[in-house]
mmCIF file with all atom_site columns, C-alpha atoms in Angstrom:
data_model
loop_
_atom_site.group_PDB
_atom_site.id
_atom_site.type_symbol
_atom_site.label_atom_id
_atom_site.label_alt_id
_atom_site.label_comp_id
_atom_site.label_asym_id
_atom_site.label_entity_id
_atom_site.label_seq_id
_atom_site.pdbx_PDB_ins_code
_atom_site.Cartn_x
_atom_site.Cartn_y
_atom_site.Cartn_z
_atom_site.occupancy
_atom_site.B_iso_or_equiv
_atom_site.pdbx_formal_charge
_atom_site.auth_seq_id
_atom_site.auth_comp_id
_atom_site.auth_asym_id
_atom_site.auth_atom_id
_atom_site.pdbx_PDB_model_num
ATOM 1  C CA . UNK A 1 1  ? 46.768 2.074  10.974 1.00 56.00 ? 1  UNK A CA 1
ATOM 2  C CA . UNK A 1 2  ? 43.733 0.119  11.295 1.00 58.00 ? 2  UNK A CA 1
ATOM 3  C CA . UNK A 1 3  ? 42.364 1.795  14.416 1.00 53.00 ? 3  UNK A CA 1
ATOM 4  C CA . UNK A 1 4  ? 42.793 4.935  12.413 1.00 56.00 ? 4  UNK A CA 1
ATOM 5  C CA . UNK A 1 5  ? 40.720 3.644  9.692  1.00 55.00 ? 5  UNK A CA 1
ATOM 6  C CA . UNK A 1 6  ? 37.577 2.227  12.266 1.00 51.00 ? 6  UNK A CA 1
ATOM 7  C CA . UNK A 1 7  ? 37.542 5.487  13.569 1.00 53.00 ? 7  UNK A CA 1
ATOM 8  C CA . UNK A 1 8  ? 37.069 7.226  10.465 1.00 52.00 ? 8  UNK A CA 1
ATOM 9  C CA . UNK A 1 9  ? 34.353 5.180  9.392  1.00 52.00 ? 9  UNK A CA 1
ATOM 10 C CA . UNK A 1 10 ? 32.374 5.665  12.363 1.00 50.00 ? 10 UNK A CA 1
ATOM 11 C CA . UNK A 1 11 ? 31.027 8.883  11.780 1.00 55.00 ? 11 UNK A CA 1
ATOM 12 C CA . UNK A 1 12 ? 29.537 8.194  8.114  1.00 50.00 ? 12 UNK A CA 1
ATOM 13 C CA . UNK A 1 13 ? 28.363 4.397  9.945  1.00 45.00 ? 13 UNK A CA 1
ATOM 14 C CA . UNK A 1 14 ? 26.479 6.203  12.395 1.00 47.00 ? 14 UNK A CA 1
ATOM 15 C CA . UNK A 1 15 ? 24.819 8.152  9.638  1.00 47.00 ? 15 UNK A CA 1
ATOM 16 C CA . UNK A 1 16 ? 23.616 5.304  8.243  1.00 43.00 ? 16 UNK A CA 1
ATOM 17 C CA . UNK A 1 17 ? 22.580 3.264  10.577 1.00 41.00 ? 17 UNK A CA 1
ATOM 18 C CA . UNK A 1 18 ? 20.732 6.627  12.073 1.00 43.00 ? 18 UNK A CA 1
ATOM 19 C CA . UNK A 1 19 ? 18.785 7.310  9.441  1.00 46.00 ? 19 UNK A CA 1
ATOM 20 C CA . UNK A 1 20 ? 17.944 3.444  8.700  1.00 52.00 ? 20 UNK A CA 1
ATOM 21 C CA . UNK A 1 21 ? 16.499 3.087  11.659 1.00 55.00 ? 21 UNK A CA 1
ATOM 22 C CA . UNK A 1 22 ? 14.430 6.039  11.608 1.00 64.00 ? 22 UNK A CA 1
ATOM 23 C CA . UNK A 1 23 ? 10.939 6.068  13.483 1.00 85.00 ? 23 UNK A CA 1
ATOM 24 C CA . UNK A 1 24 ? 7.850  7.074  11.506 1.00 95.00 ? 24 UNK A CA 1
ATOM 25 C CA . UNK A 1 25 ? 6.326  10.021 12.126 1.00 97.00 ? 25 UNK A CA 1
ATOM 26 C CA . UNK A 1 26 ? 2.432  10.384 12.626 1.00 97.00 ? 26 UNK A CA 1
ATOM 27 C CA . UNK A 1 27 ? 2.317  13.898 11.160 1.00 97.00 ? 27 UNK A CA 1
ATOM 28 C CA . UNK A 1 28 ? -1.522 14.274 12.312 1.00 97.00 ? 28 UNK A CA 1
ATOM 29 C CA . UNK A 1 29 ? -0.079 14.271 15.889 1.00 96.00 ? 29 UNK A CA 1
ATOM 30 C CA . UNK A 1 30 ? 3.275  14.841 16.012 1.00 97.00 ? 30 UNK A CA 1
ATOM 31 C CA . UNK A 1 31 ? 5.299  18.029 17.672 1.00 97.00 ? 31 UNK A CA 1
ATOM 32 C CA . UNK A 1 32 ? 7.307  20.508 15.432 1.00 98.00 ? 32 UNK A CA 1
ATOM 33 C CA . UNK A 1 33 ? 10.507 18.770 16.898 1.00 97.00 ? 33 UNK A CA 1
ATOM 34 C CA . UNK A 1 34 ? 9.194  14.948 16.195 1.00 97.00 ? 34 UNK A CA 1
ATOM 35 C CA . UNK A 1 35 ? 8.564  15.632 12.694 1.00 97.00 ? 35 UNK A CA 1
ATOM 36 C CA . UNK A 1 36 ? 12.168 17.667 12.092 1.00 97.00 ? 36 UNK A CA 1
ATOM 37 C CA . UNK A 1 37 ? 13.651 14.789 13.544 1.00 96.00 ? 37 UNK A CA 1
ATOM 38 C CA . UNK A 1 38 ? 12.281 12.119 12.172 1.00 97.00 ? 38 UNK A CA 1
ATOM 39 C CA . UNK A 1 39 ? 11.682 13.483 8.419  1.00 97.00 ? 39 UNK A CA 1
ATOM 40 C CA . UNK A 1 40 ? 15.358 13.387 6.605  1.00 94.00 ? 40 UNK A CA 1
ATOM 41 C CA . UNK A 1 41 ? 15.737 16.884 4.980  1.00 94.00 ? 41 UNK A CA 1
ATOM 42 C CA . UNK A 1 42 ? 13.171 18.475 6.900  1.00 96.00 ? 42 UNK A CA 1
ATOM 43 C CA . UNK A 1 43 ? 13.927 21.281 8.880  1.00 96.00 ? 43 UNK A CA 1
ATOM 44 C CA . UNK A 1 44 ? 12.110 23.325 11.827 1.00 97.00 ? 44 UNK A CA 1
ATOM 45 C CA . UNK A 1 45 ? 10.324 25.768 9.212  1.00 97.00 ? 45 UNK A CA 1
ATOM 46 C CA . UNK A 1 46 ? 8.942  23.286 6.690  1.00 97.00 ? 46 UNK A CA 1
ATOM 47 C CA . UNK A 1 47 ? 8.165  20.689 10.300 1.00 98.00 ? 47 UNK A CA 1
ATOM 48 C CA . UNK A 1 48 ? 6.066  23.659 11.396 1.00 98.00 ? 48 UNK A CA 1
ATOM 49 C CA . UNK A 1 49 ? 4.110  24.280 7.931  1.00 98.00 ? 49 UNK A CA 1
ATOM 50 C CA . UNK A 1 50 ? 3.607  20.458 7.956  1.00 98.00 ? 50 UNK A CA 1
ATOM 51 C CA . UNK A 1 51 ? 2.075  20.702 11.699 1.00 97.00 ? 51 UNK A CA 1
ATOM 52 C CA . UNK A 1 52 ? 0.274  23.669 10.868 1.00 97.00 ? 52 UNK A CA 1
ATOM 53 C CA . UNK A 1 53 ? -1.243 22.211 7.953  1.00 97.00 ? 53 UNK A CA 1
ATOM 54 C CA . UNK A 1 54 ? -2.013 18.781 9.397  1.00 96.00 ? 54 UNK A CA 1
ATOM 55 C CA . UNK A 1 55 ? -3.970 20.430 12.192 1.00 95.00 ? 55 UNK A CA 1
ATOM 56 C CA . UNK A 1 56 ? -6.488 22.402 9.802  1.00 96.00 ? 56 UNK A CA 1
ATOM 57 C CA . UNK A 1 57 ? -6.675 19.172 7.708  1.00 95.00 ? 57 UNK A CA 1
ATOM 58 C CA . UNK A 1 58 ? -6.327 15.909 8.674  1.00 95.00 ? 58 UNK A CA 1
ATOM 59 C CA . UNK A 1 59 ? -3.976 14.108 6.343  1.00 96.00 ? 59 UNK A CA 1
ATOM 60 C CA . UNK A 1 60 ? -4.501 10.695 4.996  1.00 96.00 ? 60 UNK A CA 1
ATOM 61 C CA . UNK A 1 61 ? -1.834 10.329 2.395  1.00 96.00 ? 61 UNK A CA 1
ATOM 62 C CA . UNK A 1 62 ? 1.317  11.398 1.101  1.00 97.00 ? 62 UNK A CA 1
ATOM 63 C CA . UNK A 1 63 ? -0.267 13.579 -1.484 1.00 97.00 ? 63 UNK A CA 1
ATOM 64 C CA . UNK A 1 64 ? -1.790 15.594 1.493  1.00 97.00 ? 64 UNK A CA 1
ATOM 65 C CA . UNK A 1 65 ? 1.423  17.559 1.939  1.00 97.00 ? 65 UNK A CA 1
ATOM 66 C CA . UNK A 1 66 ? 2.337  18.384 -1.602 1.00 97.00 ? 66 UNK A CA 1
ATOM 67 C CA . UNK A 1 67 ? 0.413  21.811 -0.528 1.00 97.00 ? 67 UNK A CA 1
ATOM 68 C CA . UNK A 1 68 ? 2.533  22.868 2.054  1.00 97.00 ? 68 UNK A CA 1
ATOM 69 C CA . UNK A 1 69 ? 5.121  25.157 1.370  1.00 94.00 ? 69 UNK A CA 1
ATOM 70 C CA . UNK A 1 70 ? 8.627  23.451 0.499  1.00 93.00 ? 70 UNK A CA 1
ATOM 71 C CA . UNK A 1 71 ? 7.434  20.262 -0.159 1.00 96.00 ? 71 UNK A CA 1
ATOM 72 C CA . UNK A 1 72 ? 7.073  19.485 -3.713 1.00 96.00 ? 72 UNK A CA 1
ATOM 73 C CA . UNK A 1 73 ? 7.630  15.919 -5.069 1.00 96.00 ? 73 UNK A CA 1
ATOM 74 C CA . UNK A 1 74 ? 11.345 15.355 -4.800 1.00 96.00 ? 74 UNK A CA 1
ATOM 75 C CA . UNK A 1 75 ? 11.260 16.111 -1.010 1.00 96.00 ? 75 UNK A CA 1
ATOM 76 C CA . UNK A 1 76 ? 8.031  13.819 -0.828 1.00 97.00 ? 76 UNK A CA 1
ATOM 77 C CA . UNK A 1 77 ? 9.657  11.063 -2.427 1.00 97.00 ? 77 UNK A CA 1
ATOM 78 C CA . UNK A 1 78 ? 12.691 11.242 -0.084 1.00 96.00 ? 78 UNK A CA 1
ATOM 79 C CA . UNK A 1 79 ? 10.052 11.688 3.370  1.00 97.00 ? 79 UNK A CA 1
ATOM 80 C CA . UNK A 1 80 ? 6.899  9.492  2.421  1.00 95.00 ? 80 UNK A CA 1
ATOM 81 C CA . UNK A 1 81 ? 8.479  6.048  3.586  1.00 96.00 ? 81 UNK A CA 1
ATOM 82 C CA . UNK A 1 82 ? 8.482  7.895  7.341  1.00 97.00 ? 82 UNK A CA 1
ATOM 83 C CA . UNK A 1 83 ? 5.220  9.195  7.107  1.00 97.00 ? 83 UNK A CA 1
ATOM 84 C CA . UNK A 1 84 ? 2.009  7.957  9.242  1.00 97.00 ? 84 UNK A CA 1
ATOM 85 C CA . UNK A 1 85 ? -1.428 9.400  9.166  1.00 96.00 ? 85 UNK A CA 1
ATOM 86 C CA . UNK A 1 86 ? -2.725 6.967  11.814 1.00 91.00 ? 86 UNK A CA 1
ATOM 87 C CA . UNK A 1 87 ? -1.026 5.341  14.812 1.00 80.00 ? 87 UNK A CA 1
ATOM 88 C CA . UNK A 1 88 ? -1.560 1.509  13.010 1.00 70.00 ? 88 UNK A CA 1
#
């Protein structure tokens, strides 16, 4: 019974610790794919309007993406503690 039990729990573990451990994301020079998989909730569409706007403009803050398409302040909120806009 207990083996049953670890091996339920390590799917929503590995979840956790995945997205813990999350690297930041330079958006100013990352690829479409870096920024999907690094930014939780962000998916290939709104990782290409973020590249695509971070390559006309170079961002500096959070606030620099709230005028890209899908990402108002909720979503900003949930991303902006994996964002970089240097590679400090």
């Amino acid at each position: 019974m207990k083996v049953i039990r670890f091996f339920c729990l390590l799917p929503a573990l590995w979840l956790t610790t995945s997205s813990v451990y999350a690297q930041a994301v330079n958006v100013n020079k990352a690829s479409v794919e870096e920024i999907a998989q690094a930014l939780s909730g962000i998916g290939q569409a709104k990782a290409q309007a973020i590249a695509d706007h971070c390559q006309k403009v170079i961002c500096k803050s959070p606030q620099d993406l709230l005028v890209v398409k899908g990402i108002g302040s909720k979503t900003l909120k949930k991303i902006e503690a994996d964002l970089r806009f240097s590679d400090e």
